[in-house]
Short mmCIF file of C-alpha atoms in Angstrom, two decimals:
data_model
loop_
_atom_site.label_atom_id
_atom_site.label_comp_id
_atom_site.label_asym_id
_atom_site.label_seq_id
_atom_site.Cartn_x
_atom_site.Cartn_y
_atom_site.Cartn_z
CA UNK A 1093 102.22 90.08 138.79
CA UNK A 1094 98.50 89.26 138.69
CA UNK A 1095 96.16 91.37 140.83
CA UNK A 1096 93.37 88.82 140.39
CA UNK A 1097 93.35 85.01 140.28
CA UNK A 1098 93.62 83.55 136.78
CA UNK A 1099 90.04 82.22 136.90
CA UNK A 1100 88.69 85.64 137.89
CA UNK A 1101 90.59 87.31 135.05
CA UNK A 1102 89.10 84.80 132.61
CA UNK A 1103 85.56 85.42 133.87
CA UNK A 1104 86.00 89.20 133.63
CA UNK A 1105 87.41 88.87 130.13
CA UNK A 1106 84.57 86.58 129.09
CA UNK A 1107 81.89 88.97 130.33
CA UNK A 1108 83.62 91.88 128.58
CA UNK A 1109 83.83 89.89 125.35
CA UNK A 1110 80.15 88.94 125.50
CA UNK A 1111 79.16 92.54 126.25
CA UNK A 1112 80.88 93.61 123.05
CA UNK A 1113 78.89 90.98 121.18
CA UNK A 1114 75.68 92.20 122.79
CA UNK A 1115 76.41 95.78 121.71
CA UNK A 1116 77.44 95.07 118.13
CA UNK A 1117 75.82 91.68 117.35
CA UNK A 1118 76.67 91.60 113.66
CA UNK A 1119 78.87 89.56 111.38
CA UNK A 1120 80.63 92.72 110.19
CA UNK A 1121 82.23 93.07 113.62
CA UNK A 1122 84.28 89.97 112.79
CA UNK A 1123 84.66 90.46 109.04
CA UNK A 1124 82.84 87.32 108.02
CA UNK A 1125 82.47 86.84 104.28
CA UNK A 1126 79.34 84.80 103.56
CA UNK A 1127 79.08 85.63 99.88
CA UNK A 1128 81.02 82.59 98.68
CA UNK A 1129 80.35 78.89 98.91
CA UNK A 1130 83.52 78.31 100.86
CA UNK A 1131 84.57 79.20 104.38
CA UNK A 1132 85.86 82.42 105.85
CA UNK A 1133 89.26 82.17 107.51
CA UNK A 1134 88.52 85.19 109.71
CA UNK A 1135 87.03 84.96 113.16
CA UNK A 1136 83.29 84.38 112.89
CA UNK A 1137 80.47 86.59 113.96
CA UNK A 1138 76.79 86.11 114.51
CA UNK A 1139 73.79 85.00 112.56
CA UNK A 1140 71.14 87.04 114.33
CA UNK A 1141 70.62 89.63 117.04
CA UNK A 1142 72.05 88.80 120.45
CA UNK A 1143 69.48 89.91 122.99
CA UNK A 1144 69.72 89.85 126.80
CA UNK A 1145 68.34 86.31 127.11
CA UNK A 1146 70.78 85.04 124.49
CA UNK A 1147 73.58 86.83 126.32
CA UNK A 1148 72.69 85.00 129.53
CA UNK A 1149 72.58 81.71 127.63
CA UNK A 1150 76.01 82.36 126.14
CA UNK A 1151 77.49 82.85 129.59
CA UNK A 1152 75.90 79.58 130.70
CA UNK A 1153 77.12 77.66 127.67
CA UNK A 1154 80.67 78.93 128.01
CA UNK A 1155 80.71 78.05 131.70
CA UNK A 1156 79.40 74.55 130.97
CA UNK A 1157 82.03 73.91 128.29
CA UNK A 1158 84.94 74.77 130.56
CA UNK A 1159 83.52 73.18 133.71
CA UNK A 1160 82.53 69.51 133.22
CA UNK A 1161 80.75 69.54 136.59
CA UNK A 1162 78.49 72.44 135.62
CA UNK A 1163 74.77 71.62 135.72
CA UNK A 1164 73.35 74.65 133.90
CA UNK A 1165 72.10 72.40 131.10
CA UNK A 1166 70.75 68.88 131.25
CA UNK A 1167 73.30 66.67 129.55
CA UNK A 1168 74.83 63.22 129.53
CA UNK A 1169 76.67 62.53 132.80
CA UNK A 1170 80.26 61.40 132.33
CA UNK A 1171 83.01 59.91 134.50
CA UNK A 1172 85.84 62.31 135.26
CA UNK A 1173 89.10 61.84 133.40
CA UNK A 1174 90.87 61.55 136.76
CA UNK A 1175 89.09 58.26 137.39
CA UNK A 1176 90.62 56.68 134.26
CA UNK A 1177 93.85 58.65 133.95
CA UNK A 1178 96.25 55.72 134.59
CA UNK A 1179 95.14 53.97 131.40
CA UNK A 1180 95.80 57.04 129.27
CA UNK A 1181 98.92 58.41 130.93
CA UNK A 1182 101.08 57.17 128.04
CA UNK A 1183 99.28 59.59 125.71
CA UNK A 1184 101.06 62.48 127.41
CA UNK A 1185 104.73 61.89 128.12
CA UNK A 1186 105.35 65.19 129.87
CA UNK A 1187 107.64 66.59 127.18
CA UNK A 1188 106.97 69.50 124.85
CA UNK A 1189 106.76 68.26 121.27
CA UNK A 1190 107.85 70.53 118.39
CA UNK A 1191 105.05 69.00 116.32
CA UNK A 1192 101.31 68.86 116.79
CA UNK A 1193 100.17 65.67 118.50
CA UNK A 1194 96.37 65.89 118.37
CA UNK A 1195 94.11 67.67 115.89
CA UNK A 1196 90.38 67.74 116.71
CA UNK A 1197 88.04 68.49 113.79
CA UNK A 1198 84.27 69.04 113.69
CA UNK A 1199 81.57 70.13 111.25
CA UNK A 1200 78.59 71.54 113.14
CA UNK A 1201 75.15 72.75 112.10
CA UNK A 1202 72.14 73.34 114.37
CA UNK A 1203 73.78 71.49 117.26
CA UNK A 1204 72.95 73.62 120.28
CA UNK A 1205 71.34 70.65 122.08
CA UNK A 1206 74.56 68.61 122.28
CA UNK A 1207 77.06 71.48 122.20
CA UNK A 1208 77.71 71.77 125.94
CA UNK A 1209 78.33 68.02 126.33
CA UNK A 1210 80.29 67.64 123.09
CA UNK A 1211 82.68 70.56 123.56
CA UNK A 1212 83.08 70.06 127.30
CA UNK A 1213 84.34 66.53 126.62
CA UNK A 1214 86.76 67.76 123.96
CA UNK A 1215 88.08 70.45 126.31
CA UNK A 1216 88.48 67.93 129.14
CA UNK A 1217 90.37 65.54 126.84
CA UNK A 1218 92.57 68.35 125.50
CA UNK A 1219 93.41 69.51 129.02
CA UNK A 1220 94.45 65.97 129.91
CA UNK A 1221 96.55 65.54 126.77
CA UNK A 1222 98.05 69.01 127.12
CA UNK A 1223 96.29 71.95 125.43
CA UNK A 1224 99.46 73.14 123.72
CA UNK A 1225 99.84 69.68 122.15
CA UNK A 1226 96.37 69.98 120.60
CA UNK A 1227 94.47 72.06 118.07
CA UNK A 1228 90.75 72.40 117.47
CA UNK A 1229 89.17 73.18 114.10
CA UNK A 1230 85.41 73.73 113.84
CA UNK A 1231 83.42 74.55 110.71
CA UNK A 1232 79.94 75.93 111.39
CA UNK A 1233 77.37 76.12 108.66
CA UNK A 1234 73.96 77.76 108.40
CA UNK A 1235 72.87 77.52 112.04
CA UNK A 1236 70.15 79.75 113.44
CA UNK A 1237 69.83 78.06 116.84
CA UNK A 1238 72.77 79.81 118.56
CA UNK A 1239 75.46 77.27 117.63
CA UNK A 1240 77.68 79.87 115.95
CA UNK A 1241 77.22 82.36 118.78
CA UNK A 1242 78.37 79.85 121.38
CA UNK A 1243 81.33 78.74 119.28
CA UNK A 1244 82.51 82.33 118.87
CA UNK A 1245 82.05 83.08 122.57
CA UNK A 1246 84.49 80.26 123.42
CA UNK A 1247 87.48 82.08 121.88
CA UNK A 1248 88.70 83.75 125.12
CA UNK A 1249 88.47 80.46 127.01
CA UNK A 1250 90.47 78.53 124.43
CA UNK A 1251 93.07 81.30 124.38
CA UNK A 1252 93.23 81.18 128.18
CA UNK A 1253 94.03 77.45 128.31
CA UNK A 1254 96.45 77.65 125.37
CA UNK A 1255 94.45 75.61 122.86
CA UNK A 1256 94.94 76.57 119.21
CA UNK A 1257 91.46 77.15 117.82
CA UNK A 1258 90.16 77.93 114.37
CA UNK A 1259 86.47 78.57 113.88
CA UNK A 1260 85.21 79.00 110.33
CA UNK A 1261 81.75 79.72 108.97
CA UNK A 1262 80.85 78.00 105.72
CA UNK A 1263 77.84 78.56 103.49
CA UNK A 1264 78.21 75.06 102.00
CA UNK A 1265 74.81 73.51 102.71
CA UNK A 1266 74.28 69.78 102.05
CA UNK A 1267 70.67 70.09 103.20
CA UNK A 1268 69.45 72.66 100.68
CA UNK A 1269 67.72 71.76 97.41
CA UNK A 1270 70.62 70.86 95.17
CA UNK A 1271 71.23 71.87 91.58
CA UNK A 1272 71.91 68.60 89.78
CA UNK A 1273 72.89 69.92 86.38
CA UNK A 1274 76.09 68.26 85.26
CA UNK A 1275 75.76 65.39 87.70
CA UNK A 1276 75.82 61.87 86.33
CA UNK A 1277 73.57 58.88 86.77
CA UNK A 1278 70.57 58.29 89.05
CA UNK A 1279 70.47 59.90 92.46
CA UNK A 1280 72.31 63.02 91.30
CA UNK A 1281 70.95 65.01 94.25
CA UNK A 1282 72.41 62.44 96.66
CA UNK A 1283 75.75 62.58 94.86
CA UNK A 1284 75.85 66.36 95.12
CA UNK A 1285 75.04 66.13 98.83
CA UNK A 1286 77.91 63.71 99.44
CA UNK A 1287 80.29 66.04 97.59
CA UNK A 1288 79.23 68.91 99.85
CA UNK A 1289 79.73 66.77 102.95
CA UNK A 1290 83.20 65.86 101.66
CA UNK A 1291 83.95 69.53 101.04
CA UNK A 1292 82.95 70.43 104.60
CA UNK A 1293 85.17 67.73 106.06
CA UNK A 1294 88.09 68.98 103.98
CA UNK A 1295 87.48 72.54 105.19
CA UNK A 1296 87.67 71.31 108.79
CA UNK A 1297 90.99 69.62 107.98
CA UNK A 1298 92.39 72.63 106.10
CA UNK A 1299 94.39 74.09 109.04
CA UNK A 1300 96.30 70.80 109.07
CA UNK A 1301 96.47 69.95 105.36
CA UNK A 1302 97.27 73.53 104.30
CA UNK A 1303 99.71 74.23 107.11
CA UNK A 1304 102.66 76.41 106.06
CA UNK A 1305 105.82 75.41 107.87
CA UNK A 1306 107.03 79.00 107.85
CA UNK A 1307 104.20 79.83 110.21
CA UNK A 1308 102.21 81.76 107.60
CA UNK A 1309 99.06 79.82 108.41
CA UNK A 1310 97.83 80.40 111.95
CA UNK A 1311 94.49 80.30 113.67
CA UNK A 1312 91.88 83.00 113.87
CA UNK A 1313 92.78 86.61 114.45
CA UNK A 1314 90.98 86.56 117.79
CA UNK A 1315 93.17 83.77 119.16
CA UNK A 1316 96.80 84.31 120.02
CA UNK A 1317 97.72 80.62 120.02
CA UNK A 1318 99.31 79.42 116.77
CA UNK A 1319 99.17 75.79 115.75
CA UNK A 1320 102.28 73.63 115.83
CA UNK A 1321 103.30 71.99 112.54
CA UNK A 1322 101.75 68.55 111.98
CA UNK A 1323 103.76 65.48 111.06
CA UNK A 1324 103.22 61.77 110.45
CA UNK A 1325 102.72 61.12 114.17
CA UNK A 1326 99.87 63.61 114.50
CA UNK A 1327 96.53 62.00 115.35
CA UNK A 1328 93.40 63.51 113.80
CA UNK A 1329 90.25 63.10 115.90
CA UNK A 1330 87.18 63.82 113.77
CA UNK A 1331 83.97 64.04 115.78
CA UNK A 1332 80.37 64.12 114.56
CA UNK A 1333 77.65 66.03 116.40
CA UNK A 1334 77.33 63.39 119.12
CA UNK A 1335 76.94 63.49 122.89
CA UNK A 1336 80.01 61.78 124.28
CA UNK A 1337 82.44 61.65 127.19
CA UNK A 1338 86.10 62.61 127.39
CA UNK A 1339 86.95 58.97 128.09
CA UNK A 1340 85.45 58.04 124.70
CA UNK A 1341 87.92 60.34 122.97
CA UNK A 1342 90.87 59.14 125.02
CA UNK A 1343 90.03 55.46 124.51
CA UNK A 1344 89.82 55.94 120.74
CA UNK A 1345 93.26 57.61 120.70
CA UNK A 1346 94.60 54.98 123.11
CA UNK A 1347 93.49 52.14 120.85
CA UNK A 1348 95.01 53.80 117.80
CA UNK A 1349 98.30 54.04 119.64
CA UNK A 1350 98.43 50.62 121.32
CA UNK A 1351 97.04 48.72 118.33
CA UNK A 1352 99.38 50.61 115.97
CA UNK A 1353 96.24 51.31 113.96
CA UNK A 1354 95.91 53.77 111.11
CA UNK A 1355 92.31 54.55 112.08
CA UNK A 1356 89.96 53.65 114.91
CA UNK A 1357 86.18 54.17 115.05
CA UNK A 1358 83.49 54.06 117.72
CA UNK A 1359 79.97 52.62 117.35
CA UNK A 1360 77.13 55.09 116.75
CA UNK A 1361 73.42 54.54 117.29
CA UNK A 1362 70.09 56.29 116.88
CA UNK A 1363 66.46 55.58 117.64
CA UNK A 1364 64.56 54.45 114.56
CA UNK A 1365 60.90 53.70 115.17
CA UNK A 1366 61.65 53.36 118.89
CA UNK A 1367 64.40 50.80 118.23
CA UNK A 1368 67.99 51.60 119.15
CA UNK A 1369 69.65 50.96 115.79
CA UNK A 1370 73.21 50.97 114.49
CA UNK A 1371 73.48 54.23 112.58
CA UNK A 1372 76.35 54.05 110.05
CA UNK A 1373 75.14 50.91 108.31
CA UNK A 1374 75.60 52.42 104.83
CA UNK A 1375 79.18 53.48 105.63
CA UNK A 1376 80.72 50.58 107.53
CA UNK A 1377 82.03 47.41 105.87
CA UNK A 1378 83.59 44.37 107.52
CA UNK A 1379 86.91 42.84 106.55
CA UNK A 1380 84.94 40.39 104.41
CA UNK A 1381 83.36 43.28 102.51
CA UNK A 1382 79.90 42.90 104.07
CA UNK A 1383 77.70 45.52 105.66
CA UNK A 1384 77.60 45.23 109.47
CA UNK A 1385 74.05 43.87 109.02
CA UNK A 1386 71.78 43.02 106.14
CA UNK A 1387 70.35 46.18 104.58
CA UNK A 1388 66.66 45.85 103.65
CA UNK A 1389 65.69 46.80 100.13
CA UNK A 1390 62.78 48.81 101.48
CA UNK A 1391 65.08 51.69 102.38
CA UNK A 1392 65.74 53.25 105.81
CA UNK A 1393 66.55 50.51 108.27
CA UNK A 1394 66.32 49.67 111.91
CA UNK A 1395 69.05 47.25 112.92
CA UNK A 1396 69.35 46.47 116.61
CA UNK A 1397 72.50 45.08 118.14
CA UNK A 1398 71.39 41.45 117.89
CA UNK A 1399 71.39 41.58 114.07
CA UNK A 1400 75.01 42.74 113.70
CA UNK A 1401 77.60 40.54 111.93
CA UNK A 1402 75.23 37.63 111.13
CA UNK A 1403 77.71 35.76 108.91
CA UNK A 1404 80.99 36.53 110.70
CA UNK A 1405 81.19 34.66 114.02
CA UNK A 1406 84.74 35.77 114.86
CA UNK A 1407 83.87 39.44 114.45
CA UNK A 1408 80.66 38.92 116.41
CA UNK A 1409 82.59 37.24 119.21
CA UNK A 1410 85.00 40.16 119.53
CA UNK A 1411 82.13 42.60 119.36
CA UNK A 1412 80.28 40.83 122.19
CA UNK A 1413 83.45 40.91 124.29
CA UNK A 1414 83.89 44.61 123.42
CA UNK A 1415 87.30 43.85 121.90
CA UNK A 1416 88.53 45.91 118.91
CA UNK A 1417 88.24 44.25 115.51
CA UNK A 1418 89.58 45.07 112.04
CA UNK A 1419 87.22 46.32 109.33
CA UNK A 1420 87.46 47.63 105.80
CA UNK A 1421 85.64 50.89 106.54
CA UNK A 1422 83.92 52.70 109.38
CA UNK A 1423 83.14 56.13 110.77
CA UNK A 1424 80.44 55.56 113.36
CA UNK A 1425 80.26 59.07 114.77
CA UNK A 1426 83.79 59.34 116.06
CA UNK A 1427 87.20 58.47 114.56
CA UNK A 1428 90.91 58.86 115.22
CA UNK A 1429 93.36 58.45 112.36
CA UNK A 1430 96.94 59.19 111.44
CA UNK A 1431 97.61 62.48 109.67
CA UNK A 1432 100.29 60.84 107.49
CA UNK A 1433 98.12 60.12 104.40
CA UNK A 1434 96.69 63.65 104.55
CA UNK A 1435 100.23 65.01 104.39
CA UNK A 1436 101.32 62.74 101.56
CA UNK A 1437 103.45 60.61 103.88
CA UNK A 1438 103.87 56.85 104.12
CA UNK A 1439 103.29 54.94 107.34
CA UNK A 1440 107.01 55.36 108.13
CA UNK A 1441 106.63 59.13 107.91
CA UNK A 1442 108.49 59.48 104.62
CA UNK A 1443 107.17 61.30 101.59
CA UNK A 1444 105.30 58.90 99.32
CA UNK A 1445 107.44 58.08 96.29
CA UNK A 1446 106.48 60.12 93.24
CA UNK A 1447 106.46 57.05 91.03
CA UNK A 1448 103.69 55.53 93.14
CA UNK A 1449 101.36 58.20 91.82
CA UNK A 1450 99.68 58.66 95.20
CA UNK A 1451 98.17 62.01 96.08
CA UNK A 1452 97.50 63.09 99.67
CA UNK A 1453 94.21 61.56 100.78
CA UNK A 1454 91.16 63.83 100.97
CA UNK A 1455 87.45 63.31 101.41
CA UNK A 1456 85.63 62.99 98.09
CA UNK A 1457 82.48 61.73 96.39
CA UNK A 1458 82.18 58.70 94.12
CA UNK A 1459 83.73 58.78 90.67
CA UNK A 1460 81.93 57.77 87.50
CA UNK A 1461 81.82 53.99 87.36
CA UNK A 1462 82.32 53.64 91.11
CA UNK A 1463 79.77 52.36 93.62
CA UNK A 1464 77.91 55.33 95.04
CA UNK A 1465 79.22 55.54 98.61
CA UNK A 1466 79.43 57.94 101.51
CA UNK A 1467 82.54 60.07 101.83
CA UNK A 1468 83.79 58.15 104.93
CA UNK A 1469 83.64 54.83 103.03
CA UNK A 1470 85.60 56.36 100.15
CA UNK A 1471 88.08 57.87 102.61
CA UNK A 1472 88.76 54.41 104.06
CA UNK A 1473 88.99 52.95 100.55
CA UNK A 1474 91.64 55.52 99.66
CA UNK A 1475 93.49 54.76 102.90
CA UNK A 1476 93.71 51.09 101.90
CA UNK A 1477 94.94 52.08 98.44
CA UNK A 1478 97.64 54.28 100.00
CA UNK A 1479 98.82 51.43 102.25
CA UNK A 1480 97.03 52.46 105.45
CA UNK A 1481 95.01 49.28 106.00
CA UNK A 1482 94.86 49.04 109.78
CA UNK A 1483 91.31 50.26 110.37
CA UNK A 1484 89.44 49.07 113.45
CA UNK A 1485 86.21 49.49 115.39
CA UNK A 1486 86.42 49.90 119.18
CA UNK A 1487 83.02 48.55 120.34
CA UNK A 1488 83.45 49.65 123.95
CA UNK A 1489 82.83 53.23 122.73
CA UNK A 1490 79.16 53.89 121.99
CA UNK A 1491 77.62 57.26 121.15
CA UNK A 1492 74.33 58.79 119.96
CA UNK A 1493 73.32 62.13 118.49
CA UNK A 1494 71.45 63.61 121.46
CA UNK A 1495 71.93 63.80 125.21
CA UNK A 1496 68.85 61.66 125.86
CA UNK A 1497 69.92 59.14 123.23
CA UNK A 1498 73.45 58.86 124.57
CA UNK A 1499 72.08 58.35 128.08
CA UNK A 1500 70.08 55.40 126.73
CA UNK A 1501 73.10 54.08 124.83
CA UNK A 1502 75.36 54.25 127.88
CA UNK A 1503 72.67 52.55 129.96
CA UNK A 1504 72.30 49.70 127.47
CA UNK A 1505 75.92 49.19 126.42
CA UNK A 1506 77.79 50.66 129.38
CA UNK A 1507 80.26 53.49 129.64
CA UNK A 1508 83.63 52.91 127.99
CA UNK A 1509 85.40 52.71 131.35
CA UNK A 1510 83.08 49.92 132.50
CA UNK A 1511 84.74 47.72 129.87
CA UNK A 1512 88.29 49.02 130.07
CA UNK A 1513 88.61 48.84 133.86
CA UNK A 1514 87.99 45.09 133.72
CA UNK A 1515 91.69 44.64 132.88
CA UNK A 1516 94.88 46.05 134.33
CA UNK A 1517 97.08 48.33 132.26
CA UNK A 1518 100.80 48.07 131.50
CA UNK A 1519 103.13 51.07 131.56
CA UNK A 1520 102.80 51.52 127.78
CA UNK A 1521 99.01 51.70 128.02
CA UNK A 1522 98.37 48.19 126.72
CA UNK A 1523 96.07 45.82 128.58
CA UNK A 1524 97.56 43.09 130.73
CA UNK A 1525 95.15 40.52 129.34
CA UNK A 1526 97.51 38.10 127.67
CA UNK A 1527 97.18 39.89 124.36
CA UNK A 1528 93.47 39.15 123.83
CA UNK A 1529 92.75 42.81 123.04
CA UNK A 1530 95.39 43.09 120.32
CA UNK A 1531 94.19 42.76 116.74
CA UNK A 1532 95.89 40.28 114.43
CA UNK A 1533 96.08 42.58 111.44
CA UNK A 1534 95.33 41.38 107.93
CA UNK A 1535 97.04 43.21 105.08
CA UNK A 1536 94.74 42.18 102.24
CA UNK A 1537 91.39 43.89 101.61
CA UNK A 1538 88.30 41.91 100.61
CA UNK A 1539 88.07 41.21 96.90
CA UNK A 1540 84.62 42.79 96.74
CA UNK A 1541 82.48 45.17 98.78
CA UNK A 1542 78.74 45.18 99.30
CA UNK A 1543 77.38 48.12 97.30
CA UNK A 1544 74.02 49.77 97.99
CA UNK A 1545 73.29 52.33 95.29
CA UNK A 1546 70.89 54.63 97.13
CA UNK A 1547 68.32 56.00 96.60
CA UNK A 1548 67.44 52.73 94.83
CA UNK A 1549 67.72 50.55 97.94
CA UNK A 1550 67.01 47.37 96.02
CA UNK A 1551 70.14 47.94 93.90
CA UNK A 1552 72.51 45.88 96.06
CA UNK A 1553 75.44 43.90 94.72
CA UNK A 1554 79.09 43.04 95.37
CA UNK A 1555 81.60 45.08 93.39
CA UNK A 1556 85.44 45.16 93.29
CA UNK A 1557 86.83 47.08 96.24
CA UNK A 1558 89.30 48.96 94.05
CA UNK A 1559 87.08 49.96 91.14
CA UNK A 1560 88.23 53.24 89.49
CA UNK A 1561 91.58 52.94 91.31
CA UNK A 1562 93.17 50.48 88.87
#
């Protein structure tokens, strides 16, 4: 029998938890090991003293994460999930699954500005999907702006709603001056940075990829909710440090399900010299092997929407209509993909045959003799090689890396629901549009991919898509 309402108990517990942090404010309280280059599996602590003003901020941040209507911080305004719930109802069938359905993963560093919007949207999406059907893995690295403090303060709230949560601190730092000894070829510092980014992504995935089916691997000691075992039907949602809405997450998962896609991506943007430019130009490649736009040899680019897909009219047509289209590679700030290749499974959910010589897919850097590429491009390349070739961009989902930027993006391109509500939805979640939204999948990759060997931006050429794989 509860003497207080559930919400009151949560608030009392939160204040008590934060008071403990205020009194002890040290990493040793949580047993964090920061002496290695990896990540601590213990519950994280704090990077600097938590004073009274920080304490008040923590309370505000926690409140804003668990209440999407909270206005403590200025952030991107988002439609409520209730307003779009019919479209996504098929993502929660009302039954308790023995396996994990949704695994959210993030790498965060110095992200206090977008944290309230970003995590509030993830919480809102997880509540809709069913918190016990989800897990959340966050790797924090080298923040001194309060990011780690807020992430740690969320533990009681995640426990309260039943969301499995693992928060790790990592000292892997892609930004620091890199030791290039032993690296090969030009741009060794860039190559080392990509390897560190790949390592961080793999750390975020570790609760899923290293899961022990005997239950030996659980989430942090401060959370009582253990993670369900993943399987081939588990969807991984990997989110960059973007300001986004819950409907963006749900639409990405919805498209992966209804399109029977192996991976779906959003579109990400940033302001470059006051121009709203497509951000992941170096990562994304079309089904013809081209960049989404021509990359200037002068280096950092600004590519507005009108310059996208100049030589591919069919792709451009689907983009303009905000219809999903197949690509070779993408990331674009926000992705949803099947966990099967991470677990060494085929698309049918069976273990990949040993004679195929396929290892479980992981993020990595370029091999010797391979076009120098970002870890998301190489991840998609390895998906194709493993037989997971249904990769698509969902252009109705548009995000940016700040609250102000995402407000501008939503104003220019529209909220996701402004495009999806233009059609009616069938019981299975598909659009009743005569099939126009469905992708006609192509099984064959392009023969060659456009390669830009940064930092030498002029070094651009087409190279075999499968180099170093055969």
